[in-house]
PDB file of C-alpha atoms and ligand atoms in Angstrom:
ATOM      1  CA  UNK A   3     214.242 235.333  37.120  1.00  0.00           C
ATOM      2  CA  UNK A   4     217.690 235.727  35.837  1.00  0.00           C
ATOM      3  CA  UNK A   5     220.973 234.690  36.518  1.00  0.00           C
ATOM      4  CA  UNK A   6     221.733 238.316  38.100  1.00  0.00           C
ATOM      5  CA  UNK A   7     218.575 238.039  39.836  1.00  0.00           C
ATOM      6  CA  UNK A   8     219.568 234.556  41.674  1.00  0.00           C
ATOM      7  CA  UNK A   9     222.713 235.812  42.177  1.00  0.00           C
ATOM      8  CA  UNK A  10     221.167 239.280  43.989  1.00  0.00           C
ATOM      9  CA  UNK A  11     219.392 236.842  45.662  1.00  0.00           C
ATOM     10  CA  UNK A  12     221.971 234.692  47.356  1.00  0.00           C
ATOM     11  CA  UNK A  13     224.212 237.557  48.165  1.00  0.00           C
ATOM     12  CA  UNK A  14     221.418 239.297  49.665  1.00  0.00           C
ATOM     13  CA  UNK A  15     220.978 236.388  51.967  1.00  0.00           C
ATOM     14  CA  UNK A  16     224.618 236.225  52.798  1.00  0.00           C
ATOM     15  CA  UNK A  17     224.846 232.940  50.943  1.00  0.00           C
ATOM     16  CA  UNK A  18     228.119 233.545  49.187  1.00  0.00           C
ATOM     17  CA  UNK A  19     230.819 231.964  51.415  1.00  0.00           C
ATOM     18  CA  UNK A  20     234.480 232.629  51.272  1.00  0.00           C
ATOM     19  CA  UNK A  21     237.197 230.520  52.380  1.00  0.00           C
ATOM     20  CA  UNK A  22     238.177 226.650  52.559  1.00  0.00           C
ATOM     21  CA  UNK A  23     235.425 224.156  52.638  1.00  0.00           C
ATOM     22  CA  UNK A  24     235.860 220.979  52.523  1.00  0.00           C
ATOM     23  CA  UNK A  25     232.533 219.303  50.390  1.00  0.00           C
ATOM     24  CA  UNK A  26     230.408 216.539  50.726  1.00  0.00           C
ATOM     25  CA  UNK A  27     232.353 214.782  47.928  1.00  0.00           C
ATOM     26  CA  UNK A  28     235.402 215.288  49.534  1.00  0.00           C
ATOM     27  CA  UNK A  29     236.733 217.924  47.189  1.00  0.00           C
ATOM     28  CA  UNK A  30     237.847 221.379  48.724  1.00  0.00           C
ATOM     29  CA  UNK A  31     236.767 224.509  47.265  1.00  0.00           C
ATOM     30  CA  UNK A  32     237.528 228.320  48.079  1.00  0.00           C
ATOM     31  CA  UNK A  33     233.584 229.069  47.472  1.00  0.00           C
ATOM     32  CA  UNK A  34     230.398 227.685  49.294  1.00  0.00           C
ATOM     33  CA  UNK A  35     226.977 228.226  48.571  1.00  0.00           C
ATOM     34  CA  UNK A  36     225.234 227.951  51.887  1.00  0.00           C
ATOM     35  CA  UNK A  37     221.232 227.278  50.683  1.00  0.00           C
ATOM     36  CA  UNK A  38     220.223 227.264  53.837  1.00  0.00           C
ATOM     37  CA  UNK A  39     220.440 230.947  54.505  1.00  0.00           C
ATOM     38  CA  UNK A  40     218.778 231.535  51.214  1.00  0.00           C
ATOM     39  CA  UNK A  41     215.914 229.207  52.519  1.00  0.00           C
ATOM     40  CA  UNK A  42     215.738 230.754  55.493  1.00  0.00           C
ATOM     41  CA  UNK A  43     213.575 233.458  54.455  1.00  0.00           C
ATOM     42  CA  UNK A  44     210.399 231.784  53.584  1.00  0.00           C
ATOM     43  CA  UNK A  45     209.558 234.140  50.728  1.00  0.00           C
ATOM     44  CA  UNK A  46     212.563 233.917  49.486  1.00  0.00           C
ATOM     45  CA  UNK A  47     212.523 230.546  49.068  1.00  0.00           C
ATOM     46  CA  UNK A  48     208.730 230.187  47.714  1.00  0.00           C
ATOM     47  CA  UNK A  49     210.290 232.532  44.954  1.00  0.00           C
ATOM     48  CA  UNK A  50     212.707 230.626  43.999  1.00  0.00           C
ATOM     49  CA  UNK A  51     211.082 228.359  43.767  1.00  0.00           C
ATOM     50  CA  UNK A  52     208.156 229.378  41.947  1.00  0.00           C
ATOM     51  CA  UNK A  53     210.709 230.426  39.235  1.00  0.00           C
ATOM     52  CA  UNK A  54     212.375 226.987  39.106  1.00  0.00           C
ATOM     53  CA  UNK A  55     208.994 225.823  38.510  1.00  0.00           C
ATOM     54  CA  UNK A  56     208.359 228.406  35.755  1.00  0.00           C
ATOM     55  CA  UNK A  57     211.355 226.843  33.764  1.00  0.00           C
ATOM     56  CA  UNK A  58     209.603 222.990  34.147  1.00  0.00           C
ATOM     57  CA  UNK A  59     208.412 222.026  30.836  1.00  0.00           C
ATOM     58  CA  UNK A  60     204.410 222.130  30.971  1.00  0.00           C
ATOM     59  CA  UNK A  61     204.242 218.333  30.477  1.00  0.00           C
ATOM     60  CA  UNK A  62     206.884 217.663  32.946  1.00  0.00           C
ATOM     61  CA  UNK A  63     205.493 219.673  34.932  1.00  0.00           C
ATOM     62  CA  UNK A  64     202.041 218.387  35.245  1.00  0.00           C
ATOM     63  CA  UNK A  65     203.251 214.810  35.455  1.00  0.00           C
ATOM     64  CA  UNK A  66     205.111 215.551  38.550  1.00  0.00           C
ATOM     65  CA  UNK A  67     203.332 213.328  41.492  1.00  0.00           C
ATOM     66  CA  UNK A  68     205.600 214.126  44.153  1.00  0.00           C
ATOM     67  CA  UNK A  69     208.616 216.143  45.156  1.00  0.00           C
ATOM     68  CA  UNK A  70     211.272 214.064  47.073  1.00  0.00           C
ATOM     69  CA  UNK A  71     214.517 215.218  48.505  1.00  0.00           C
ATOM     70  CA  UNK A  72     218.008 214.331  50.336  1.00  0.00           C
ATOM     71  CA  UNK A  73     218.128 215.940  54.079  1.00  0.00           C
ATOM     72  CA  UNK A  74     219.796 218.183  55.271  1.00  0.00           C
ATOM     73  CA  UNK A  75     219.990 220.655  52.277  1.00  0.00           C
ATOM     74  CA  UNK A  76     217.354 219.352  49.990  1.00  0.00           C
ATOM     75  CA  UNK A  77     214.536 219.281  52.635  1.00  0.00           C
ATOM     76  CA  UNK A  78     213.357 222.896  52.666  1.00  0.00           C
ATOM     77  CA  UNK A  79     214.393 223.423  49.420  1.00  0.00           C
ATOM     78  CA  UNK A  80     211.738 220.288  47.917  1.00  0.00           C
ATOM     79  CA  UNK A  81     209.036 221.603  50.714  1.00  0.00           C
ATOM     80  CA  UNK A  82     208.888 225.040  48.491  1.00  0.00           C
ATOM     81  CA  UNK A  83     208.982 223.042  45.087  1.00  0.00           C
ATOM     82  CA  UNK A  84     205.856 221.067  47.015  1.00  0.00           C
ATOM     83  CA  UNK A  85     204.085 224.273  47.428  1.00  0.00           C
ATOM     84  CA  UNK A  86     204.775 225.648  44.148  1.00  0.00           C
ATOM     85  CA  UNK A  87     203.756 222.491  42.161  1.00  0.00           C
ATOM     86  CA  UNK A  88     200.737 221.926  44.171  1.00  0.00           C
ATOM     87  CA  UNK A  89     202.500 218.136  45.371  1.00  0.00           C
ATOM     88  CA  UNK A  90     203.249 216.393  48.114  1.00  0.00           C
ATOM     89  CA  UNK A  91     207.500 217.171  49.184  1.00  0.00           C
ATOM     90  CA  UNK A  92     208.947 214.300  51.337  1.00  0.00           C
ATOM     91  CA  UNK A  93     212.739 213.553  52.073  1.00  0.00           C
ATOM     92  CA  UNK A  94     214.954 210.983  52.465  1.00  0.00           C
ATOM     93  CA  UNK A  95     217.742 210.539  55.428  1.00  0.00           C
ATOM     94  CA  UNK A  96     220.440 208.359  55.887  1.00  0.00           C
ATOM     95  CA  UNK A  97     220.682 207.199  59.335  1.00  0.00           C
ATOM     96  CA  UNK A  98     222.429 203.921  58.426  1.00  0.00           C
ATOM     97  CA  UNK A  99     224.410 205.705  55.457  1.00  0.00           C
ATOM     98  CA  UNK A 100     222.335 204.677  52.992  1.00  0.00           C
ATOM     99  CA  UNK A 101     219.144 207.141  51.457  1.00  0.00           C
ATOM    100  CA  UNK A 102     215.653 206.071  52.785  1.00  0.00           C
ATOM    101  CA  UNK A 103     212.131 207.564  53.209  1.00  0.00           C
ATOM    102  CA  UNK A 104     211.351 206.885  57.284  1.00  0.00           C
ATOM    103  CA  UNK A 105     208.836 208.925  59.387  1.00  0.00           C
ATOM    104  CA  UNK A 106     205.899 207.087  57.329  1.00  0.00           C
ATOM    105  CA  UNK A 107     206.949 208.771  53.938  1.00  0.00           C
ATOM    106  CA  UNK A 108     205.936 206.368  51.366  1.00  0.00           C
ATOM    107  CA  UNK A 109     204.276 206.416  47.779  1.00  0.00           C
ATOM    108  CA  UNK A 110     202.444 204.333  45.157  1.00  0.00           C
ATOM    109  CA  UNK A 111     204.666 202.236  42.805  1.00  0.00           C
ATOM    110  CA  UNK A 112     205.222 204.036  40.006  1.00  0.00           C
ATOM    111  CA  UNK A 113     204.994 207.506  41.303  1.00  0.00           C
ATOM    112  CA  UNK A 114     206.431 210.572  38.970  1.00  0.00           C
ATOM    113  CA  UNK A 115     208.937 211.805  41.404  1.00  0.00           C
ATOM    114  CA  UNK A 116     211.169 215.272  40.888  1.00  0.00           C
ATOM    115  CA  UNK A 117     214.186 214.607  43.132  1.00  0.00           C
ATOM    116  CA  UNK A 118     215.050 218.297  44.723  1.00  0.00           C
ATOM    117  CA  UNK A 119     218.179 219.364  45.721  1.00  0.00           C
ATOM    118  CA  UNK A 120     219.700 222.161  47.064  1.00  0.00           C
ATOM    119  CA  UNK A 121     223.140 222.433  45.249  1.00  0.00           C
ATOM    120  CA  UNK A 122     224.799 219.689  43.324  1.00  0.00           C
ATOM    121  CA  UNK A 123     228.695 219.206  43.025  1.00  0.00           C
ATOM    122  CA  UNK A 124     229.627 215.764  42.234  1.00  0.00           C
ATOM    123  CA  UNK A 125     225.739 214.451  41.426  1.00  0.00           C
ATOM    124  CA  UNK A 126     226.585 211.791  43.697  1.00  0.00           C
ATOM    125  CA  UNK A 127     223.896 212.553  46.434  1.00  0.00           C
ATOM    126  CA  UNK A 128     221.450 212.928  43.685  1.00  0.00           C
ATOM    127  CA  UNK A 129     222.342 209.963  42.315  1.00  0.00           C
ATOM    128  CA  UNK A 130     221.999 208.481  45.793  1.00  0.00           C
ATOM    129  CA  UNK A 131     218.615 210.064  46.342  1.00  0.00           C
ATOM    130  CA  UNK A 132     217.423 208.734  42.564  1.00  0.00           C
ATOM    131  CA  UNK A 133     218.371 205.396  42.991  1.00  0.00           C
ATOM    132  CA  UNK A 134     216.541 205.342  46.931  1.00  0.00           C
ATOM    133  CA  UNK A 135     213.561 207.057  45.028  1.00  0.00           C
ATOM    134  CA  UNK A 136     213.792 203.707  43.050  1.00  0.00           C
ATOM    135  CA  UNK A 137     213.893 201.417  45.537  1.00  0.00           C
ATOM    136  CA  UNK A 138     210.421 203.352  47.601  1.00  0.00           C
ATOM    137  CA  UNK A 139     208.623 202.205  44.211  1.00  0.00           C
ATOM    138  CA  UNK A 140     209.109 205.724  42.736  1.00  0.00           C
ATOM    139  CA  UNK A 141     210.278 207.072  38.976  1.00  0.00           C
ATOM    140  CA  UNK A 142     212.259 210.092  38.939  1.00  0.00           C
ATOM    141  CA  UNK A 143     211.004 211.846  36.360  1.00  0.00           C
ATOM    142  CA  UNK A 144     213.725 214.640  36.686  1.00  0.00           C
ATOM    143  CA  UNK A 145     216.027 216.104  39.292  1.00  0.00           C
ATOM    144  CA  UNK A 146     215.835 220.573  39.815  1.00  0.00           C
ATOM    145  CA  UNK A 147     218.561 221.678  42.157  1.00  0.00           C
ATOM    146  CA  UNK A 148     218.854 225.515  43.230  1.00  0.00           C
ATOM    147  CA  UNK A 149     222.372 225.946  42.274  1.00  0.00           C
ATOM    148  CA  UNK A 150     224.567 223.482  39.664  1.00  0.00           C
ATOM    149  CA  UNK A 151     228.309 223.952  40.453  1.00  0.00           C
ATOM    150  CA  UNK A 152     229.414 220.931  38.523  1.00  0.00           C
ATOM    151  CA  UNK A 153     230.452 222.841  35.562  1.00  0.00           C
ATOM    152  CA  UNK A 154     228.159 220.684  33.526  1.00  0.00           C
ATOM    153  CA  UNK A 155     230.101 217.277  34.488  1.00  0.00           C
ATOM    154  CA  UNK A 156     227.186 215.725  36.658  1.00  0.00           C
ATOM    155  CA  UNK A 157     225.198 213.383  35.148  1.00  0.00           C
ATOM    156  CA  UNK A 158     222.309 212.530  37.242  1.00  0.00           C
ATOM    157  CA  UNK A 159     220.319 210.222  34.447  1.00  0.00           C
ATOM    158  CA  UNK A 160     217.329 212.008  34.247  1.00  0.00           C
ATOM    159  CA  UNK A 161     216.320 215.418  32.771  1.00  0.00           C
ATOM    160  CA  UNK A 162     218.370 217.959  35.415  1.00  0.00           C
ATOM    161  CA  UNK A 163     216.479 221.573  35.860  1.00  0.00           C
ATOM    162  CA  UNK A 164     218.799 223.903  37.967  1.00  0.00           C
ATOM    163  CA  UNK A 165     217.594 227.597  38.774  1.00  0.00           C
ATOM    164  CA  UNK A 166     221.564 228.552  38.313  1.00  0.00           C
ATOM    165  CA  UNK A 167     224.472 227.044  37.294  1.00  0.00           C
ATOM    166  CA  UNK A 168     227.893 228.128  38.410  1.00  0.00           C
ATOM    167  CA  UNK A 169     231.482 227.696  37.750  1.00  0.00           C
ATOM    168  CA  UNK A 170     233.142 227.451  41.259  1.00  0.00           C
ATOM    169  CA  UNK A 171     236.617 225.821  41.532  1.00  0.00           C
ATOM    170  CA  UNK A 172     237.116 222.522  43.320  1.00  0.00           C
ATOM    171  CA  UNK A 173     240.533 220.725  44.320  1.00  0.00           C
ATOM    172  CA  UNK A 174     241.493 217.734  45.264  1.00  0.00           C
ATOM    173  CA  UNK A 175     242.770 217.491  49.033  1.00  0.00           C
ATOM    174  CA  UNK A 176     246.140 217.163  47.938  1.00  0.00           C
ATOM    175  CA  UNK A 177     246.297 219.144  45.367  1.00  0.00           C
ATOM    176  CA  UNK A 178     245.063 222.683  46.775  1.00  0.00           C
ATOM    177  CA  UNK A 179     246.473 225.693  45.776  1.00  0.00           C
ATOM    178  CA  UNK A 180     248.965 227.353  48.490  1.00  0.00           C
ATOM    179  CA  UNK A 181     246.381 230.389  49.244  1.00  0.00           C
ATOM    180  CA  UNK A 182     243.800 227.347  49.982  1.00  0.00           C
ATOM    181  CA  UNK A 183     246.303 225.169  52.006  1.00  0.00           C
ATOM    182  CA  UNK A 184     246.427 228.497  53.814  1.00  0.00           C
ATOM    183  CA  UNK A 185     243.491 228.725  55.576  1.00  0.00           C
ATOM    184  CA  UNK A 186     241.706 226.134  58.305  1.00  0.00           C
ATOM    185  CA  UNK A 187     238.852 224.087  56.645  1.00  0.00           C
ATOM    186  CA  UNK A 188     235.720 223.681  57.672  1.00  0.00           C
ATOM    187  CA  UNK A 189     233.092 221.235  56.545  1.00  0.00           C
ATOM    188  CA  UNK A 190     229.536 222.909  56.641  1.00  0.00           C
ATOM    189  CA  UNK A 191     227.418 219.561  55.377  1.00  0.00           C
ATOM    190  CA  UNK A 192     226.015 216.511  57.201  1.00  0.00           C
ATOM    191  CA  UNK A 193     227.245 213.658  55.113  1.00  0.00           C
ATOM    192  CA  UNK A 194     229.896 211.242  57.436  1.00  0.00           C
ATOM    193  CA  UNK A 195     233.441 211.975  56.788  1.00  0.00           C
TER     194      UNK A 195
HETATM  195  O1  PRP B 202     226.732 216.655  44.298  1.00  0.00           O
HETATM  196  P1  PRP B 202     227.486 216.250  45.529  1.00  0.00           P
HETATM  197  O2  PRP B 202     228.965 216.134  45.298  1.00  0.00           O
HETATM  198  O3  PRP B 202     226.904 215.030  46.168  1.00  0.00           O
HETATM  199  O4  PRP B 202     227.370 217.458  46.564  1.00  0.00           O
HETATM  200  C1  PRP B 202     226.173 218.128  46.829  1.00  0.00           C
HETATM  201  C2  PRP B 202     225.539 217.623  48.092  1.00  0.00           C
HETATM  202  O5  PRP B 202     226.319 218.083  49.212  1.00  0.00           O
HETATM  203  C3  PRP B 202     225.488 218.756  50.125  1.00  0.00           C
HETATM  204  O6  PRP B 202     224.964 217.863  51.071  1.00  0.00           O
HETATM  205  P2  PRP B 202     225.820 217.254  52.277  1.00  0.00           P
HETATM  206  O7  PRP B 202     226.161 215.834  51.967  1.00  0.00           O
HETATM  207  O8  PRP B 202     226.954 218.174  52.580  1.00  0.00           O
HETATM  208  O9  PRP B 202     224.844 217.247  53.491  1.00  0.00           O
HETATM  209  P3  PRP B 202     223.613 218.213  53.892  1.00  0.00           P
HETATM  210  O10 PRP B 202     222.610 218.143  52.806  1.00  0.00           O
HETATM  211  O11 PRP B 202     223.116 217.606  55.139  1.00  0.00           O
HETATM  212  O12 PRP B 202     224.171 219.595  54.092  1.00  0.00           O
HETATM  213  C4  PRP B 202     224.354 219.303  49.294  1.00  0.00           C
HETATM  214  O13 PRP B 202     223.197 219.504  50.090  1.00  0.00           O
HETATM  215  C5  PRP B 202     224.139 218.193  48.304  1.00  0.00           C
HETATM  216  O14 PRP B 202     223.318 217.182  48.842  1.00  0.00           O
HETATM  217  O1  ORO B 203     229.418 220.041  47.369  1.00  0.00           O
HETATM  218  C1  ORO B 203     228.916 220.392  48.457  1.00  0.00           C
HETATM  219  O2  ORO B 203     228.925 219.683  49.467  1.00  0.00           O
HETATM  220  C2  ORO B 203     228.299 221.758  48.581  1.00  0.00           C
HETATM  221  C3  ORO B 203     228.774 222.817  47.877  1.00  0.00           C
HETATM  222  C4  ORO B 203     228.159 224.066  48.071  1.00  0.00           C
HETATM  223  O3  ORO B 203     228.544 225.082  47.468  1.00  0.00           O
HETATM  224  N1  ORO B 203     227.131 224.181  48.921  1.00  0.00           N
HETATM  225  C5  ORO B 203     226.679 223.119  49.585  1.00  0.00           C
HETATM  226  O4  ORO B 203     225.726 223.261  50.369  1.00  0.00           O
HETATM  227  N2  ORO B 203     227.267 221.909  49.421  1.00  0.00           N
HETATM  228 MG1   MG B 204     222.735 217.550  50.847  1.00  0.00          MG
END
Protein backbone atom coordinates (compact mmCIF):
# COMPACT_ATOMS: atom_id res chain seq x y z
CA UNK A 1 0.00 0.00 0.00
CA UNK A 2 1.31 3.39 -0.71
CA UNK A 3 1.33 6.63 0.64
CA UNK A 4 -1.44 7.72 -2.07
CA UNK A 5 -3.19 4.66 -1.27
CA UNK A 6 -3.48 5.51 2.69
CA UNK A 7 -4.17 8.76 1.85
CA UNK A 8 -7.28 7.56 -0.71
CA UNK A 9 -8.04 5.72 2.10
CA UNK A 10 -8.58 8.24 4.84
CA UNK A 11 -10.23 10.72 2.61
CA UNK A 12 -12.50 8.14 1.46
CA UNK A 13 -13.55 7.63 5.01
CA UNK A 14 -13.96 11.29 5.63
CA UNK A 15 -10.99 11.19 7.96
CA UNK A 16 -9.34 14.39 6.86
CA UNK A 17 -10.58 17.10 9.28
CA UNK A 18 -10.41 20.78 8.77
CA UNK A 19 -10.41 23.41 11.25
CA UNK A 20 -9.03 24.13 14.93
CA UNK A 21 -8.37 21.22 17.14
CA UNK A 22 -7.02 21.43 20.05
CA UNK A 23 -4.68 17.88 20.64
CA UNK A 24 -4.11 15.60 23.23
CA UNK A 25 -0.71 17.25 23.85
CA UNK A 26 -2.14 20.42 24.13
CA UNK A 27 -0.87 21.79 20.85
CA UNK A 28 -3.51 23.22 18.30
CA UNK A 29 -3.45 22.28 14.81
CA UNK A 30 -5.59 23.34 11.64
CA UNK A 31 -5.62 19.43 10.55
CA UNK A 32 -7.03 16.27 12.40
CA UNK A 33 -6.84 12.85 11.48
CA UNK A 34 -9.93 11.29 12.94
CA UNK A 35 -8.88 7.19 12.93
CA UNK A 36 -11.86 6.36 14.11
CA UNK A 37 -13.86 6.87 10.98
CA UNK A 38 -11.18 5.07 9.11
CA UNK A 39 -11.72 2.13 11.64
CA UNK A 40 -15.07 2.23 11.35
CA UNK A 41 -15.31 0.20 8.37
CA UNK A 42 -14.12 -3.13 9.44
CA UNK A 43 -12.45 -3.97 6.14
CA UNK A 44 -10.99 -1.06 5.99
CA UNK A 45 -9.32 -1.36 8.94
CA UNK A 46 -8.24 -5.23 8.59
CA UNK A 47 -6.46 -3.68 5.43
CA UNK A 48 -4.67 -1.46 6.92
CA UNK A 49 -3.72 -3.24 8.86
CA UNK A 50 -2.66 -6.19 7.10
CA UNK A 51 -0.36 -3.73 5.19
CA UNK A 52 1.20 -2.32 8.38
CA UNK A 53 1.92 -5.80 9.09
CA UNK A 54 3.43 -6.41 5.62
CA UNK A 55 6.09 -3.65 6.42
CA UNK A 56 7.07 -5.63 10.05
CA UNK A 57 10.39 -7.08 9.62
CA UNK A 58 9.91 -11.05 9.41
CA UNK A 59 11.80 -11.50 12.71
CA UNK A 60 9.99 -8.78 14.39
CA UNK A 61 7.28 -9.91 13.24
CA UNK A 62 7.21 -13.42 14.41
CA UNK A 63 8.47 -12.45 17.83
CA UNK A 64 5.49 -10.36 18.42
CA UNK A 65 3.48 -12.12 21.53
CA UNK A 66 0.91 -9.65 21.91
CA UNK A 67 -0.55 -6.45 20.56
CA UNK A 68 -1.31 -3.84 23.32
CA UNK A 69 -2.81 -0.45 22.94
CA UNK A 70 -3.89 3.07 24.60
CA UNK A 71 -7.94 3.52 24.56
CA UNK A 72 -9.76 5.40 23.02
CA UNK A 73 -7.93 5.59 19.60
CA UNK A 74 -5.53 2.75 19.81
CA UNK A 75 -8.16 0.08 20.78
CA UNK A 76 -9.66 -0.84 17.41
CA UNK A 77 -6.79 0.04 15.72
CA UNK A 78 -4.42 -2.90 17.92
CA UNK A 79 -7.71 -5.34 17.67
CA UNK A 80 -6.98 -5.38 13.64
CA UNK A 81 -3.08 -5.62 14.18
CA UNK A 82 -4.35 -8.76 16.62
CA UNK A 83 -6.09 -10.28 13.74
CA UNK A 84 -3.54 -9.69 11.24
CA UNK A 85 -0.59 -11.03 13.35
CA UNK A 86 -2.46 -13.96 14.52
CA UNK A 87 -1.99 -12.40 18.55
CA UNK A 88 -3.79 -11.61 21.24
CA UNK A 89 -4.74 -7.26 21.11
CA UNK A 90 -5.52 -5.90 24.64
CA UNK A 91 -5.61 -2.13 25.77
CA UNK A 92 -4.82 -0.08 28.38
CA UNK A 93 -7.16 2.84 30.05
CA UNK A 94 -6.54 5.41 32.35
CA UNK A 95 -9.25 5.76 34.75
CA UNK A 96 -7.03 7.23 37.50
CA UNK A 97 -4.82 9.15 34.79
CA UNK A 98 -2.32 6.88 34.71
CA UNK A 99 -2.10 3.78 31.71
CA UNK A 100 -3.19 0.30 33.07
CA UNK A 101 -4.43 -3.08 31.71
CA UNK A 102 -7.98 -3.67 33.87
CA UNK A 103 -10.90 -5.91 32.69
CA UNK A 104 -8.53 -9.08 33.48
CA UNK A 105 -5.97 -8.12 30.66
CA UNK A 106 -2.76 -9.44 31.85
CA UNK A 107 0.39 -11.29 30.36
CA UNK A 108 3.46 -13.41 31.19
CA UNK A 109 6.60 -11.47 32.32
CA UNK A 110 8.54 -10.96 29.60
CA UNK A 111 6.00 -10.87 26.89
CA UNK A 112 7.10 -9.37 23.23
CA UNK A 113 4.59 -6.65 23.13
CA UNK A 114 3.92 -4.22 19.82
CA UNK A 115 2.34 -1.13 21.42
CA UNK A 116 -0.46 0.08 18.67
CA UNK A 117 -1.54 3.32 18.20
CA UNK A 118 -3.72 5.11 16.20
CA UNK A 119 -1.88 8.45 15.39
CA UNK A 120 1.07 9.80 17.25
CA UNK A 121 1.84 13.63 17.74
CA UNK A 122 3.95 14.28 20.65
CA UNK A 123 4.89 10.27 21.39
CA UNK A 124 3.87 11.06 24.75
CA UNK A 125 0.85 8.59 24.99
CA UNK A 126 3.05 6.02 23.48
CA UNK A 127 5.51 6.63 25.73
CA UNK A 128 2.84 6.39 28.42
CA UNK A 129 1.46 3.16 27.03
CA UNK A 130 5.36 1.66 26.75
CA UNK A 131 6.31 2.40 30.04
CA UNK A 132 2.55 0.80 31.53
CA UNK A 133 3.42 -2.16 29.09
CA UNK A 134 6.53 -2.27 31.43
CA UNK A 135 5.12 -2.18 34.50
CA UNK A 136 2.21 -5.39 33.37
CA UNK A 137 5.63 -7.45 33.05
CA UNK A 138 5.69 -6.81 29.25
CA UNK A 139 8.73 -5.77 26.61
CA UNK A 140 7.77 -3.60 23.90
CA UNK A 141 9.38 -4.87 21.24
CA UNK A 142 8.23 -1.95 18.90
CA UNK A 143 5.46 0.59 18.64
CA UNK A 144 3.26 0.73 14.71
CA UNK A 145 0.90 3.66 14.71
CA UNK A 146 -1.53 4.27 11.59
CA UNK A 147 -0.53 7.75 10.97
CA UNK A 148 2.98 9.62 12.33
CA UNK A 149 2.37 13.42 12.36
CA UNK A 150 5.39 14.21 14.45
CA UNK A 151 7.47 15.20 11.59
CA UNK A 152 9.99 12.65 12.70
CA UNK A 153 10.55 14.41 16.29
CA UNK A 154 8.91 11.53 18.44
CA UNK A 155 11.04 9.30 19.94
CA UNK A 156 9.20 6.48 21.41
CA UNK A 157 12.50 4.18 22.38
CA UNK A 158 11.77 1.32 20.53
CA UNK A 159 11.75 0.46 16.78
CA UNK A 160 8.51 2.83 15.54
CA UNK A 161 6.57 1.21 12.30
CA UNK A 162 3.93 3.81 11.05
CA UNK A 163 1.69 2.90 7.91
CA UNK A 164 2.06 6.90 7.01
CA UNK A 165 3.80 9.63 8.13
CA UNK A 166 2.63 13.18 7.70
CA UNK A 167 3.69 16.68 8.00
CA UNK A 168 0.68 18.52 9.64
CA UNK A 169 1.32 21.89 11.39
CA UNK A 170 0.97 22.26 15.14
CA UNK A 171 1.00 25.60 17.32
CA UNK A 172 1.35 26.41 20.48
CA UNK A 173 -1.93 27.88 22.21
CA UNK A 174 -0.53 31.15 22.23
CA UNK A 175 1.10 31.29 19.42
CA UNK A 176 -1.64 30.39 16.65
CA UNK A 177 -1.76 31.94 13.54
CA UNK A 178 -4.69 34.69 13.16
CA UNK A 179 -6.75 32.37 10.54
CA UNK A 180 -6.47 29.63 13.53
CA UNK A 181 -7.31 32.09 16.42
CA UNK A 182 -10.23 32.55 14.05
CA UNK A 183 -12.18 29.74 14.39
CA UNK A 184 -13.85 27.94 17.76
CA UNK A 185 -11.76 24.86 18.89
CA UNK A 186 -12.80 21.77 19.53
CA UNK A 187 -11.04 18.92 21.24
CA UNK A 188 -12.05 15.50 19.59
CA UNK A 189 -9.78 13.09 22.11
CA UNK A 190 -10.41 11.59 25.56
CA UNK A 191 -7.30 12.50 27.44
CA UNK A 192 -8.31 15.11 30.67
CA UNK A 193 -7.71 18.65 29.89
O1 LIG B 1 1.48 11.58 20.50
P1 LIG B 1 0.56 12.37 21.38
O2 LIG B 1 0.94 13.82 21.46
O3 LIG B 1 0.39 11.74 22.72
O4 LIG B 1 -0.86 12.39 20.66
C1 LIG B 1 -1.45 11.26 20.09
C2 LIG B 1 -2.48 10.67 21.02
O5 LIG B 1 -3.62 11.54 21.05
C3 LIG B 1 -4.78 10.81 20.75
O6 LIG B 1 -5.36 10.28 21.92
P2 LIG B 1 -6.17 11.16 22.98
O7 LIG B 1 -5.32 11.39 24.18
O8 LIG B 1 -6.71 12.37 22.29
O9 LIG B 1 -7.36 10.26 23.41
P3 LIG B 1 -8.20 9.12 22.62
O10 LIG B 1 -7.25 8.06 22.23
O11 LIG B 1 -9.16 8.66 23.64
O12 LIG B 1 -8.86 9.79 21.45
C4 LIG B 1 -4.32 9.67 19.88
O13 LIG B 1 -5.22 8.58 19.95
C5 LIG B 1 -3.00 9.33 20.51
O14 LIG B 1 -3.18 8.47 21.62
O1 LIG C 1 -2.42 14.66 18.67
C1 LIG C 1 -3.60 14.24 18.74
O2 LIG C 1 -4.26 14.26 19.78
C2 LIG C 1 -4.28 13.73 17.50
C3 LIG C 1 -4.00 14.24 16.28
C4 LIG C 1 -4.70 13.72 15.17
O3 LIG C 1 -4.50 14.14 14.02
N1 LIG C 1 -5.61 12.75 15.35
C5 LIG C 1 -5.85 12.27 16.57
O4 LIG C 1 -6.71 11.37 16.70
N2 LIG C 1 -5.20 12.76 17.64
MG1 LIG D 1 -5.21 8.03 22.03
Amino acid sequence: MTDADVIAEFRAAEALLEGHFILSSGLRSPRYLQCARVLMDPARGARLAEALVARLPAELRASIAAVISPAMGGVIAGHEMGRALGVPAMFLERPEGVFELRRGFRIEPGTKVLMMEDVVTTGLSSREAIAAIARAGGETVAAAALVDRSSGTADLGVPFFPLIRLDVPTYAADALPPELAAIPAIKPGSRAA
